[in-house]
Amino acid sequence: MKLSFKPADVFVDRHNGPDAVAVAEMLQTIGVDSVEQLINETVPARIRLKHELNLPAALTERQFLHKFKQIAGQNQVFRSFIGLGYHDTQMPPVILRNIMENPGWYTAYTPYQAEIAQGRLEALLNYQTMVIDLTGLEIANASLLDEGTAAAEAMNMFHGLTKKKNATKFFVSDQVLPQTIDVLRTRATPLGIELVIGDHRSADLADDNLFGAIVQYPAADGELFDYTDFIAQAHDNGQFVVVAADLLALTLLTSPGEMGADAVVGNSQRFGVPLGYGGPHAGFLATKDAYKRVIPGRIIGQSVDATGNKAYRMALQTREQHIRREKATSNICTAQVLLSVIAGMYAVYHGPERLKQIASNVHLLTRQLASGLQELGLGLNVENYFDTISLSLESSELRQALQTELEAQGINLRYFADANVGISLHEKTDAEDVADILRAFAKVLGKHLPTPAETADAPVDAELSWPKELIRTSEYLTHPVFNTHHSEHELLRYMKQLENKDLSLTHSMISLGSCTMKLNATAEMIPVTWPEIGQLHPFAPREQAQGYAQIFRDLEAWLCEITGFDAVSLQPNSGAQGEYAGLLVIKAYHEARGDFHRNVALIPASAHGTNPASAAMCGMNIVVVKSTEQGEIDLNDLKEKAEKHSANLSCLMVTYPSTHGVYEESIIDICQLIHEHGGRVYMDGANMNAQVGLTSPANIGADVCHLNLHKTFCIPHGGGGPGVGPIGVVADLAPYLPGHVVVDADGRSGGAVSAAPWGSASILPISYAYINMMGGDGLKAATQTAILNANYLKARLEEHYPVLYTGANGRCAHEMILECRHFKKAGIEVEDIAKRLMDYGFHAPTVSFPVAGTLMVEPTESESKEELDRFCEAMIKIRQEIREVEEGRADAKDNLLKHAPHTAAVLLHQEWTRPYSREQAAYPTDFARRFKFWPSVSRIDSAFGDRNLICACTPIEAYVDQEEHLVPTDKGPSY
């Protein structure tokens, strides 16, 4: 026996599903001799890379974790009291282990298939209820990306709602967080909105050009203002008012809703979510019920299923921006679901009393700190405060001496350019922290610290000293869910009950076209919860974040190599944000050349709806380019429109491979055509999983491309977020990449698109790990395997479901569209197939996108041949069930598909009158019999939920008396 030495934990073998034996069998089914032959028949030679990726050699899991521990160790975890919307917090360990570190939660997809997402939907409803209660408003969405973008969404919403003709001014208090003002400015400029920044106490609200205003509560310097009169005056002048608020403070403060606010925005980070050097964190937007039809983002609502039982689903889905396209006022696609679930569960665990206690502790410690500073002879710049105080020192030299002394003790405060200092306390602050800060002030001032301030005694009980108008008297979090699960056992069981209602990658493949649900390897996930990654404040001095700096440098360089571009920005914290940032870069480039008139964006009809939505938000005029019957861009139409709009052409937005799953051979000519007319090419990177190592956006001719790190580069979808959408650009566009007002983002001049300078920094290590452990050869192999898996599915399924579009040699890229529209003749809709797949233990492929009535399937490289075969078996059996309807052997309305999914409750009911057996319904395959995943509700009536909109934790009995409470009889028996 000959022995050879090589690592046993080669990561590429763990990431890619099929082994060598399986690959050979799959190639035989496809009808090719090798993977190389398949790639040559699939990817046009003209667009292929002429070189291999120049990336570091692949590391094993053990090698990577050892190396990354050293990198992370370069970060210095100080005690940060900087504030500005970011606060250190204590995530309850039971939530850390059972949600944040649990693939049952983080590998699930957006809950479009609500029947197998009831757990996440309930958790999100809890989050909405928490926000509604604390803000004092009537409706809230299920999270936005961060506080800055939530504020911008509110501004845009009210700009669209104003009845004041030609009103284009928006007042911004100078006490709004600086990064929020930065994002507001970015979003306002392309739309012609003028920001008027000043003191709200002296603002001229009589200006007829003002349509709205935003104020901060508490203010950025910590001051507490009663905005009641300000809001009333704004309303008298026909203006809307947005309040950016702190959820923890609202447990003690009068809610903005009680002051009359039209919307409340903010960040739920301090409800148990790590600082993470800026993200990901769940923003929120709450507003009045009157604006429920225009609130951006997703809303979770209650409805009923086919048996009349309460069920949850995403409400008002017709407002989704990918449907409204260029008429959209927002490009929201992903949310921050995993983070909002954590924040909501934090409120469930602590309940109203413990939340109030946490807030009380923070405030009492702040009072103790303020008292000690005053005893040292320092005056405060604020009169009423919650957790933040600011003060002025005699000189900037004294301020620098204080900073040096505190940083020697591992403490960060907020230091201004002048002699001002800000201090924000938080949940993890204790009396020793306060004593350390006071000792440092005393030392620098050369004063003796008065007793008892020199000791670390807990603060004494005290009455709130705020004006009574600011003290909250209204109740919040009264629903039983916030008053039941306060012991760890109870919360653990509640979270597990919710998890068990959701299908995730822990159960089976999720074959969603365009969404790339691939392996989120444990080795990639482990560093995310290390304190060196999770506990850094985003505005800490950069010298304390050298580990992050190396991660950013390496990741940007690697993404440049993969895309062929010259520069990358990691700031956009979702794919849609990446689209928006990329278009802003193009816009800034044209304007820097004096071409302000170049504002036409050509967008194919097949493009994802966020493309035209993002272009509209940039103030561009959108011209739609037709598609051919083969699903490709109509070149004649493109040429005609490029020539027609040549003088004003800004850009073309294009997805590659196409949204139809085909490598269009004309792509290089398309890019050249746009360049000839002075435009730039923006490439949507949703399908980069079919490019890496084989071709690249720059090689094809694109100028900008956003990358979905939550797709191609393995960051988990988290049930609908977090996402990360960095952009790569060619050299002449690099100066216009997003900058940041608080932290110098390497001299870049573009406006901020996210509140934090590097967006969702704490999950970038996941993609860093993936690239590090795959190496250039491994990344290329992953792309090849994705194409192999897709063409294997095509070969097995196309005789049962015609594949709509293929390339010149009859091959698909990494995904394909299955034709289902002809089943309508038998009364079977594509939705019926999606719901029946649940009975087989699978999540449906993408339904009705990009072609209505079809399924778009993407298997990814991480799925084994065995899993692909199980999926094929399910799809083929469903086709047989459809055939029974087509041939009249099954009733057109009373059949397996129309009643799917089948719950245990339905199947166990004493009466069974359906024309098929319980066994056929529940166990259509041996796999389903052995590993049954039970949907917790029957098919949901979404229309009923939209007519009877309930978006908070309200018992179902609250609306049974409404006029339309009866379940339609054609949905099956009501048990």
JSON list of C-alpha atoms in Angstrom, two decimals, residues 533-719:
[
{"chain": "A", "resi": 533, "resn": "ILE", "atom": "CA", "xyz": [-15.00, 41.16, 15.25]},
{"chain": "A", "resi": 534, "resn": "GLY", "atom": "CA", "xyz": [-18.27, 41.90, 17.05]},
{"chain": "A", "resi": 535, "resn": "GLN", "atom": "CA", "xyz": [-17.37, 44.43, 19.73]},
{"chain": "A", "resi": 536, "resn": "LEU", "atom": "CA", "xyz": [-15.71, 47.28, 17.83]},
{"chain": "A", "resi": 537, "resn": "HIS", "atom": "CA", "xyz": [-17.49, 50.62, 17.53]},
{"chain": "A", "resi": 538, "resn": "PRO", "atom": "CA", "xyz": [-17.61, 51.81, 13.88]},
{"chain": "A", "resi": 539, "resn": "PHE", "atom": "CA", "xyz": [-16.25, 55.25, 14.85]},
{"chain": "A", "resi": 540, "resn": "ALA", "atom": "CA", "xyz": [-13.40, 53.98, 17.03]},
{"chain": "A", "resi": 541, "resn": "PRO", "atom": "CA", "xyz": [-9.98, 55.35, 15.99]},
{"chain": "A", "resi": 542, "resn": "ARG", "atom": "CA", "xyz": [-8.84, 53.43, 12.92]},
{"chain": "A", "resi": 543, "resn": "GLU", "atom": "CA", "xyz": [-5.56, 52.42, 14.57]},
{"chain": "A", "resi": 544, "resn": "GLN", "atom": "CA", "xyz": [-7.66, 50.24, 16.90]},
{"chain": "A", "resi": 545, "resn": "ALA", "atom": "CA", "xyz": [-9.11, 48.34, 13.91]},
{"chain": "A", "resi": 546, "resn": "GLN", "atom": "CA", "xyz": [-5.99, 47.17, 12.08]},
{"chain": "A", "resi": 547, "resn": "GLY", "atom": "CA", "xyz": [-7.43, 43.66, 11.79]},
{"chain": "A", "resi": 548, "resn": "TYR", "atom": "CA", "xyz": [-10.47, 45.02, 10.02]},
{"chain": "A", "resi": 549, "resn": "ALA", "atom": "CA", "xyz": [-8.21, 47.17, 7.86]},
{"chain": "A", "resi": 550, "resn": "GLN", "atom": "CA", "xyz": [-6.38, 44.07, 6.65]},
{"chain": "A", "resi": 551, "resn": "ILE", "atom": "CA", "xyz": [-9.66, 42.26, 5.99]},
{"chain": "A", "resi": 552, "resn": "PHE", "atom": "CA", "xyz": [-10.89, 45.22, 3.93]},
{"chain": "A", "resi": 553, "resn": "ARG", "atom": "CA", "xyz": [-7.61, 45.54, 1.98]},
{"chain": "A", "resi": 554, "resn": "ASP", "atom": "CA", "xyz": [-7.42, 41.84, 1.18]},
{"chain": "A", "resi": 555, "resn": "LEU", "atom": "CA", "xyz": [-11.09, 41.46, 0.34]},
{"chain": "A", "resi": 556, "resn": "GLU", "atom": "CA", "xyz": [-11.10, 44.52, -1.92]},
{"chain": "A", "resi": 557, "resn": "ALA", "atom": "CA", "xyz": [-7.99, 43.24, -3.71]},
{"chain": "A", "resi": 558, "resn": "TRP", "atom": "CA", "xyz": [-9.45, 39.75, -4.15]},
{"chain": "A", "resi": 559, "resn": "LEU", "atom": "CA", "xyz": [-12.76, 41.09, -5.44]},
{"chain": "A", "resi": 560, "resn": "CYS", "atom": "CA", "xyz": [-10.84, 43.31, -7.88]},
{"chain": "A", "resi": 561, "resn": "GLU", "atom": "CA", "xyz": [-9.02, 40.23, -9.16]},
{"chain": "A", "resi": 562, "resn": "ILE", "atom": "CA", "xyz": [-12.26, 38.26, -9.50]},
{"chain": "A", "resi": 563, "resn": "THR", "atom": "CA", "xyz": [-14.16, 41.05, -11.26]},
{"chain": "A", "resi": 564, "resn": "GLY", "atom": "CA", "xyz": [-11.25, 42.54, -13.22]},
{"chain": "A", "resi": 565, "resn": "PHE", "atom": "CA", "xyz": [-11.96, 46.00, -11.79]},
{"chain": "A", "resi": 566, "resn": "ASP", "atom": "CA", "xyz": [-9.55, 48.54, -10.32]},
{"chain": "A", "resi": 567, "resn": "ALA", "atom": "CA", "xyz": [-11.33, 49.52, -7.11]},
{"chain": "A", "resi": 568, "resn": "VAL", "atom": "CA", "xyz": [-14.03, 48.20, -4.79]},
{"chain": "A", "resi": 569, "resn": "SER", "atom": "CA", "xyz": [-16.24, 49.82, -2.14]},
{"chain": "A", "resi": 570, "resn": "LEU", "atom": "CA", "xyz": [-17.50, 47.56, 0.64]},
{"chain": "A", "resi": 571, "resn": "GLN", "atom": "CA", "xyz": [-19.96, 50.14, 1.99]},
{"chain": "A", "resi": 572, "resn": "PRO", "atom": "CA", "xyz": [-23.29, 49.15, 0.36]},
{"chain": "A", "resi": 573, "resn": "ASN", "atom": "CA", "xyz": [-25.10, 46.87, 2.82]},
{"chain": "A", "resi": 574, "resn": "SER", "atom": "CA", "xyz": [-27.46, 45.17, 0.37]},
{"chain": "A", "resi": 575, "resn": "GLY", "atom": "CA", "xyz": [-27.59, 44.30, -3.30]},
{"chain": "A", "resi": 576, "resn": "ALA", "atom": "CA", "xyz": [-30.05, 47.11, -3.99]},
{"chain": "A", "resi": 577, "resn": "GLN", "atom": "CA", "xyz": [-27.77, 49.54, -2.16]},
{"chain": "A", "resi": 578, "resn": "GLY", "atom": "CA", "xyz": [-24.97, 48.34, -4.42]},
{"chain": "A", "resi": 579, "resn": "GLU", "atom": "CA", "xyz": [-27.09, 49.06, -7.48]},
{"chain": "A", "resi": 580, "resn": "TYR", "atom": "CA", "xyz": [-27.86, 52.52, -6.18]},
{"chain": "A", "resi": 581, "resn": "ALA", "atom": "CA", "xyz": [-24.23, 53.23, -5.26]},
{"chain": "A", "resi": 582, "resn": "GLY", "atom": "CA", "xyz": [-23.03, 52.04, -8.66]},
{"chain": "A", "resi": 583, "resn": "LEU", "atom": "CA", "xyz": [-25.45, 54.30, -10.50]},
{"chain": "A", "resi": 584, "resn": "LEU", "atom": "CA", "xyz": [-24.45, 57.25, -8.31]},
{"chain": "A", "resi": 585, "resn": "VAL", "atom": "CA", "xyz": [-20.83, 56.67, -9.27]},
{"chain": "A", "resi": 586, "resn": "ILE", "atom": "CA", "xyz": [-21.75, 56.80, -12.96]},
{"chain": "A", "resi": 587, "resn": "LYS", "atom": "CA", "xyz": [-23.86, 59.90, -12.37]},
{"chain": "A", "resi": 588, "resn": "ALA", "atom": "CA", "xyz": [-21.01, 61.63, -10.52]},
{"chain": "A", "resi": 589, "resn": "TYR", "atom": "CA", "xyz": [-18.57, 60.73, -13.29]},
{"chain": "A", "resi": 590, "resn": "HIS", "atom": "CA", "xyz": [-20.76, 62.35, -15.95]},
{"chain": "A", "resi": 591, "resn": "GLU", "atom": "CA", "xyz": [-21.37, 65.44, -13.84]},
{"chain": "A", "resi": 592, "resn": "ALA", "atom": "CA", "xyz": [-17.65, 65.87, -13.12]},
{"chain": "A", "resi": 593, "resn": "ARG", "atom": "CA", "xyz": [-17.19, 66.11, -16.89]},
{"chain": "A", "resi": 594, "resn": "GLY", "atom": "CA", "xyz": [-19.95, 68.69, -17.16]},
{"chain": "A", "resi": 595, "resn": "ASP", "atom": "CA", "xyz": [-22.39, 66.21, -18.70]},
{"chain": "A", "resi": 596, "resn": "PHE", "atom": "CA", "xyz": [-25.29, 66.95, -16.36]},
{"chain": "A", "resi": 597, "resn": "HIS", "atom": "CA", "xyz": [-27.69, 66.16, -19.17]},
{"chain": "A", "resi": 598, "resn": "ARG", "atom": "CA", "xyz": [-26.67, 62.49, -19.32]},
{"chain": "A", "resi": 599, "resn": "ASN", "atom": "CA", "xyz": [-29.51, 61.00, -17.31]},
{"chain": "A", "resi": 600, "resn": "VAL", "atom": "CA", "xyz": [-31.02, 58.23, -19.48]},
{"chain": "A", "resi": 601, "resn": "ALA", "atom": "CA", "xyz": [-30.70, 54.67, -18.22]},
{"chain": "A", "resi": 602, "resn": "LEU", "atom": "CA", "xyz": [-31.41, 51.86, -20.68]},
{"chain": "A", "resi": 603, "resn": "ILE", "atom": "CA", "xyz": [-32.81, 48.83, -18.84]},
{"chain": "A", "resi": 604, "resn": "PRO", "atom": "CA", "xyz": [-33.86, 45.51, -20.41]},
{"chain": "A", "resi": 605, "resn": "ALA", "atom": "CA", "xyz": [-37.46, 44.46, -19.84]},
{"chain": "A", "resi": 606, "resn": "SER", "atom": "CA", "xyz": [-36.19, 41.26, -18.19]},
{"chain": "A", "resi": 607, "resn": "ALA", "atom": "CA", "xyz": [-34.14, 43.08, -15.53]},
{"chain": "A", "resi": 608, "resn": "HIS", "atom": "CA", "xyz": [-34.79, 42.58, -11.84]},
{"chain": "A", "resi": 609, "resn": "GLY", "atom": "CA", "xyz": [-37.21, 45.26, -10.66]},
{"chain": "A", "resi": 610, "resn": "THR", "atom": "CA", "xyz": [-34.71, 46.84, -8.31]},
{"chain": "A", "resi": 611, "resn": "ASN", "atom": "CA", "xyz": [-32.76, 47.98, -11.39]},
{"chain": "A", "resi": 612, "resn": "PRO", "atom": "CA", "xyz": [-35.34, 50.52, -12.60]},
{"chain": "A", "resi": 613, "resn": "ALA", "atom": "CA", "xyz": [-36.21, 51.37, -8.98]},
{"chain": "A", "resi": 614, "resn": "SER", "atom": "CA", "xyz": [-32.57, 52.25, -8.24]},
{"chain": "A", "resi": 615, "resn": "ALA", "atom": "CA", "xyz": [-32.32, 54.29, -11.44]},
{"chain": "A", "resi": 616, "resn": "ALA", "atom": "CA", "xyz": [-35.47, 56.20, -10.52]},
{"chain": "A", "resi": 617, "resn": "MET", "atom": "CA", "xyz": [-34.01, 57.00, -7.09]},
{"chain": "A", "resi": 618, "resn": "CYS", "atom": "CA", "xyz": [-30.97, 58.47, -8.88]},
{"chain": "A", "resi": 619, "resn": "GLY", "atom": "CA", "xyz": [-33.24, 60.80, -10.79]},
{"chain": "A", "resi": 620, "resn": "MET", "atom": "CA", "xyz": [-32.61, 59.03, -14.09]},
{"chain": "A", "resi": 621, "resn": "ASN", "atom": "CA", "xyz": [-35.03, 58.73, -16.98]},
{"chain": "A", "resi": 622, "resn": "ILE", "atom": "CA", "xyz": [-35.65, 55.06, -17.67]},
{"chain": "A", "resi": 623, "resn": "VAL", "atom": "CA", "xyz": [-35.97, 53.67, -21.17]},
{"chain": "A", "resi": 624, "resn": "VAL", "atom": "CA", "xyz": [-36.94, 50.00, -21.39]},
{"chain": "A", "resi": 625, "resn": "VAL", "atom": "CA", "xyz": [-35.21, 47.79, -23.96]},
{"chain": "A", "resi": 626, "resn": "LYS", "atom": "CA", "xyz": [-37.21, 44.92, -25.42]},
{"chain": "A", "resi": 627, "resn": "SER", "atom": "CA", "xyz": [-36.31, 41.25, -25.09]},
{"chain": "A", "resi": 628, "resn": "THR", "atom": "CA", "xyz": [-36.44, 38.73, -27.94]},
{"chain": "A", "resi": 629, "resn": "GLU", "atom": "CA", "xyz": [-38.54, 35.56, -27.86]},
{"chain": "A", "resi": 630, "resn": "GLN", "atom": "CA", "xyz": [-35.33, 33.79, -26.83]},
{"chain": "A", "resi": 631, "resn": "GLY", "atom": "CA", "xyz": [-35.11, 35.98, -23.72]},
{"chain": "A", "resi": 632, "resn": "GLU", "atom": "CA", "xyz": [-32.08, 37.94, -24.93]},
{"chain": "A", "resi": 633, "resn": "ILE", "atom": "CA", "xyz": [-31.70, 41.70, -25.25]},
{"chain": "A", "resi": 634, "resn": "ASP", "atom": "CA", "xyz": [-33.23, 42.81, -28.54]},
{"chain": "A", "resi": 635, "resn": "LEU", "atom": "CA", "xyz": [-30.12, 44.21, -30.25]},
{"chain": "A", "resi": 636, "resn": "ASN", "atom": "CA", "xyz": [-32.08, 46.15, -32.86]},
{"chain": "A", "resi": 637, "resn": "ASP", "atom": "CA", "xyz": [-34.18, 47.82, -30.19]},
{"chain": "A", "resi": 638, "resn": "LEU", "atom": "CA", "xyz": [-31.07, 48.53, -28.10]},
{"chain": "A", "resi": 639, "resn": "LYS", "atom": "CA", "xyz": [-29.27, 50.13, -31.08]},
{"chain": "A", "resi": 640, "resn": "GLU", "atom": "CA", "xyz": [-32.30, 52.22, -31.93]},
{"chain": "A", "resi": 641, "resn": "LYS", "atom": "CA", "xyz": [-32.71, 53.52, -28.39]},
{"chain": "A", "resi": 642, "resn": "ALA", "atom": "CA", "xyz": [-28.97, 54.05, -27.83]},
{"chain": "A", "resi": 643, "resn": "GLU", "atom": "CA", "xyz": [-28.87, 56.20, -30.98]},
{"chain": "A", "resi": 644, "resn": "LYS", "atom": "CA", "xyz": [-32.06, 58.04, -30.09]},
{"chain": "A", "resi": 645, "resn": "HIS", "atom": "CA", "xyz": [-30.78, 58.93, -26.60]},
{"chain": "A", "resi": 646, "resn": "SER", "atom": "CA", "xyz": [-27.09, 59.14, -27.50]},
{"chain": "A", "resi": 647, "resn": "ALA", "atom": "CA", "xyz": [-26.63, 62.72, -26.35]},
{"chain": "A", "resi": 648, "resn": "ASN", "atom": "CA", "xyz": [-28.26, 62.03, -22.98]},
{"chain": "A", "resi": 649, "resn": "LEU", "atom": "CA", "xyz": [-27.22, 58.42, -22.43]},
{"chain": "A", "resi": 650, "resn": "SER", "atom": "CA", "xyz": [-25.95, 57.78, -18.92]},
{"chain": "A", "resi": 651, "resn": "CYS", "atom": "CA", "xyz": [-25.79, 54.00, -18.72]},
{"chain": "A", "resi": 652, "resn": "LEU", "atom": "CA", "xyz": [-27.09, 50.58, -19.54]},
{"chain": "A", "resi": 653, "resn": "MET", "atom": "CA", "xyz": [-28.08, 48.26, -16.69]},
{"chain": "A", "resi": 654, "resn": "VAL", "atom": "CA", "xyz": [-27.59, 44.61, -17.59]},
{"chain": "A", "resi": 655, "resn": "THR", "atom": "CA", "xyz": [-27.48, 41.28, -15.76]},
{"chain": "A", "resi": 656, "resn": "TYR", "atom": "CA", "xyz": [-24.98, 38.64, -16.87]},
{"chain": "A", "resi": 657, "resn": "PRO", "atom": "CA", "xyz": [-25.54, 35.81, -17.49]},
{"chain": "A", "resi": 658, "resn": "SER", "atom": "CA", "xyz": [-29.00, 37.03, -18.38]},
{"chain": "A", "resi": 659, "resn": "THR", "atom": "CA", "xyz": [-31.89, 36.76, -15.97]},
{"chain": "A", "resi": 660, "resn": "HIS", "atom": "CA", "xyz": [-33.06, 33.91, -18.19]},
{"chain": "A", "resi": 661, "resn": "GLY", "atom": "CA", "xyz": [-30.00, 31.81, -17.34]},
{"chain": "A", "resi": 662, "resn": "VAL", "atom": "CA", "xyz": [-28.14, 32.24, -20.65]},
{"chain": "A", "resi": 663, "resn": "TYR", "atom": "CA", "xyz": [-24.69, 33.56, -21.56]},
{"chain": "A", "resi": 664, "resn": "GLU", "atom": "CA", "xyz": [-25.64, 36.05, -24.25]},
{"chain": "A", "resi": 665, "resn": "GLU", "atom": "CA", "xyz": [-22.90, 35.96, -26.88]},
{"chain": "A", "resi": 666, "resn": "SER", "atom": "CA", "xyz": [-23.52, 39.55, -27.89]},
{"chain": "A", "resi": 667, "resn": "ILE", "atom": "CA", "xyz": [-22.66, 41.03, -24.49]},
{"chain": "A", "resi": 668, "resn": "ILE", "atom": "CA", "xyz": [-19.27, 42.45, -25.54]},
{"chain": "A", "resi": 669, "resn": "ASP", "atom": "CA", "xyz": [-20.87, 44.14, -28.56]},
{"chain": "A", "resi": 670, "resn": "ILE", "atom": "CA", "xyz": [-23.61, 45.50, -26.31]},
{"chain": "A", "resi": 671, "resn": "CYS", "atom": "CA", "xyz": [-21.07, 47.07, -23.96]},
{"chain": "A", "resi": 672, "resn": "GLN", "atom": "CA", "xyz": [-19.09, 48.53, -26.87]},
{"chain": "A", "resi": 673, "resn": "LEU", "atom": "CA", "xyz": [-22.28, 50.04, -28.30]},
{"chain": "A", "resi": 674, "resn": "ILE", "atom": "CA", "xyz": [-23.04, 51.84, -25.04]},
{"chain": "A", "resi": 675, "resn": "HIS", "atom": "CA", "xyz": [-19.48, 53.14, -24.80]},
{"chain": "A", "resi": 676, "resn": "GLU", "atom": "CA", "xyz": [-19.63, 54.43, -28.37]},
{"chain": "A", "resi": 677, "resn": "HIS", "atom": "CA", "xyz": [-22.58, 56.60, -27.34]},
{"chain": "A", "resi": 678, "resn": "GLY", "atom": "CA", "xyz": [-20.77, 57.97, -24.27]},
{"chain": "A", "resi": 679, "resn": "GLY", "atom": "CA", "xyz": [-22.59, 55.83, -21.73]},
{"chain": "A", "resi": 680, "resn": "ARG", "atom": "CA", "xyz": [-21.26, 53.47, -19.08]},
{"chain": "A", "resi": 681, "resn": "VAL", "atom": "CA", "xyz": [-22.29, 49.90, -18.39]},
{"chain": "A", "resi": 682, "resn": "TYR", "atom": "CA", "xyz": [-23.63, 48.88, -14.99]},
{"chain": "A", "resi": 683, "resn": "MET", "atom": "CA", "xyz": [-23.71, 45.11, -14.52]},
{"chain": "A", "resi": 684, "resn": "ASP", "atom": "CA", "xyz": [-26.03, 43.55, -11.95]},
{"chain": "A", "resi": 685, "resn": "GLY", "atom": "CA", "xyz": [-23.92, 40.94, -10.16]},
{"chain": "A", "resi": 686, "resn": "ALA", "atom": "CA", "xyz": [-26.79, 38.70, -9.11]},
{"chain": "A", "resi": 687, "resn": "ASN", "atom": "CA", "xyz": [-25.45, 35.95, -11.39]},
{"chain": "A", "resi": 688, "resn": "MET", "atom": "CA", "xyz": [-21.75, 36.18, -10.54]},
{"chain": "A", "resi": 689, "resn": "ASN", "atom": "CA", "xyz": [-21.93, 32.54, -9.44]},
{"chain": "A", "resi": 690, "resn": "ALA", "atom": "CA", "xyz": [-21.75, 31.72, -13.16]},
{"chain": "A", "resi": 691, "resn": "GLN", "atom": "CA", "xyz": [-18.79, 34.05, -13.82]},
{"chain": "A", "resi": 692, "resn": "VAL", "atom": "CA", "xyz": [-16.13, 33.58, -11.14]},
{"chain": "A", "resi": 693, "resn": "GLY", "atom": "CA", "xyz": [-12.97, 32.15, -12.63]},
{"chain": "A", "resi": 694, "resn": "LEU", "atom": "CA", "xyz": [-14.44, 31.74, -16.13]},
{"chain": "A", "resi": 695, "resn": "THR", "atom": "CA", "xyz": [-15.12, 35.34, -17.12]},
{"chain": "A", "resi": 696, "resn": "SER", "atom": "CA", "xyz": [-15.54, 38.68, -15.35]},
{"chain": "A", "resi": 697, "resn": "PRO", "atom": "CA", "xyz": [-17.55, 41.90, -15.61]},
{"chain": "A", "resi": 698, "resn": "ALA", "atom": "CA", "xyz": [-14.53, 43.93, -16.69]},
{"chain": "A", "resi": 699, "resn": "ASN", "atom": "CA", "xyz": [-13.53, 41.29, -19.24]},
{"chain": "A", "resi": 700, "resn": "ILE", "atom": "CA", "xyz": [-17.00, 41.54, -20.77]},
{"chain": "A", "resi": 701, "resn": "GLY", "atom": "CA", "xyz": [-16.85, 45.32, -20.90]},
{"chain": "A", "resi": 702, "resn": "ALA", "atom": "CA", "xyz": [-18.76, 46.52, -17.83]},
{"chain": "A", "resi": 703, "resn": "ASP", "atom": "CA", "xyz": [-17.67, 49.63, -15.93]},
{"chain": "A", "resi": 704, "resn": "VAL", "atom": "CA", "xyz": [-19.44, 48.97, -12.63]},
{"chain": "A", "resi": 705, "resn": "CYS", "atom": "CA", "xyz": [-20.76, 45.82, -11.01]},
{"chain": "A", "resi": 706, "resn": "HIS", "atom": "CA", "xyz": [-22.31, 45.14, -7.63]},
{"chain": "A", "resi": 707, "resn": "LEU", "atom": "CA", "xyz": [-21.65, 41.80, -5.99]},
{"chain": "A", "resi": 708, "resn": "ASN", "atom": "CA", "xyz": [-24.14, 39.99, -3.78]},
{"chain": "A", "resi": 709, "resn": "LEU", "atom": "CA", "xyz": [-21.86, 38.61, -1.08]},
{"chain": "A", "resi": 710, "resn": "HIS", "atom": "CA", "xyz": [-24.95, 36.93, 0.34]},
{"chain": "A", "resi": 711, "resn": "LYS", "atom": "CA", "xyz": [-25.20, 34.93, -2.87]},
{"chain": "A", "resi": 712, "resn": "THR", "atom": "CA", "xyz": [-21.97, 34.17, -4.71]},
{"chain": "A", "resi": 713, "resn": "PHE", "atom": "CA", "xyz": [-19.68, 34.69, -1.73]},
{"chain": "A", "resi": 714, "resn": "CYS", "atom": "CA", "xyz": [-21.53, 32.65, 0.89]},
{"chain": "A", "resi": 715, "resn": "ILE", "atom": "CA", "xyz": [-22.89, 35.16, 3.42]},
{"chain": "A", "resi": 716, "resn": "PRO", "atom": "CA", "xyz": [-26.15, 33.54, 4.62]},
{"chain": "A", "resi": 717, "resn": "HIS", "atom": "CA", "xyz": [-29.48, 34.98, 3.53]},
{"chain": "A", "resi": 718, "resn": "GLY", "atom": "CA", "xyz": [-30.65, 35.00, 7.14]},
{"chain": "A", "resi": 719, "resn": "GLY", "atom": "CA", "xyz": [-34.31, 34.64, 6.25]}
]
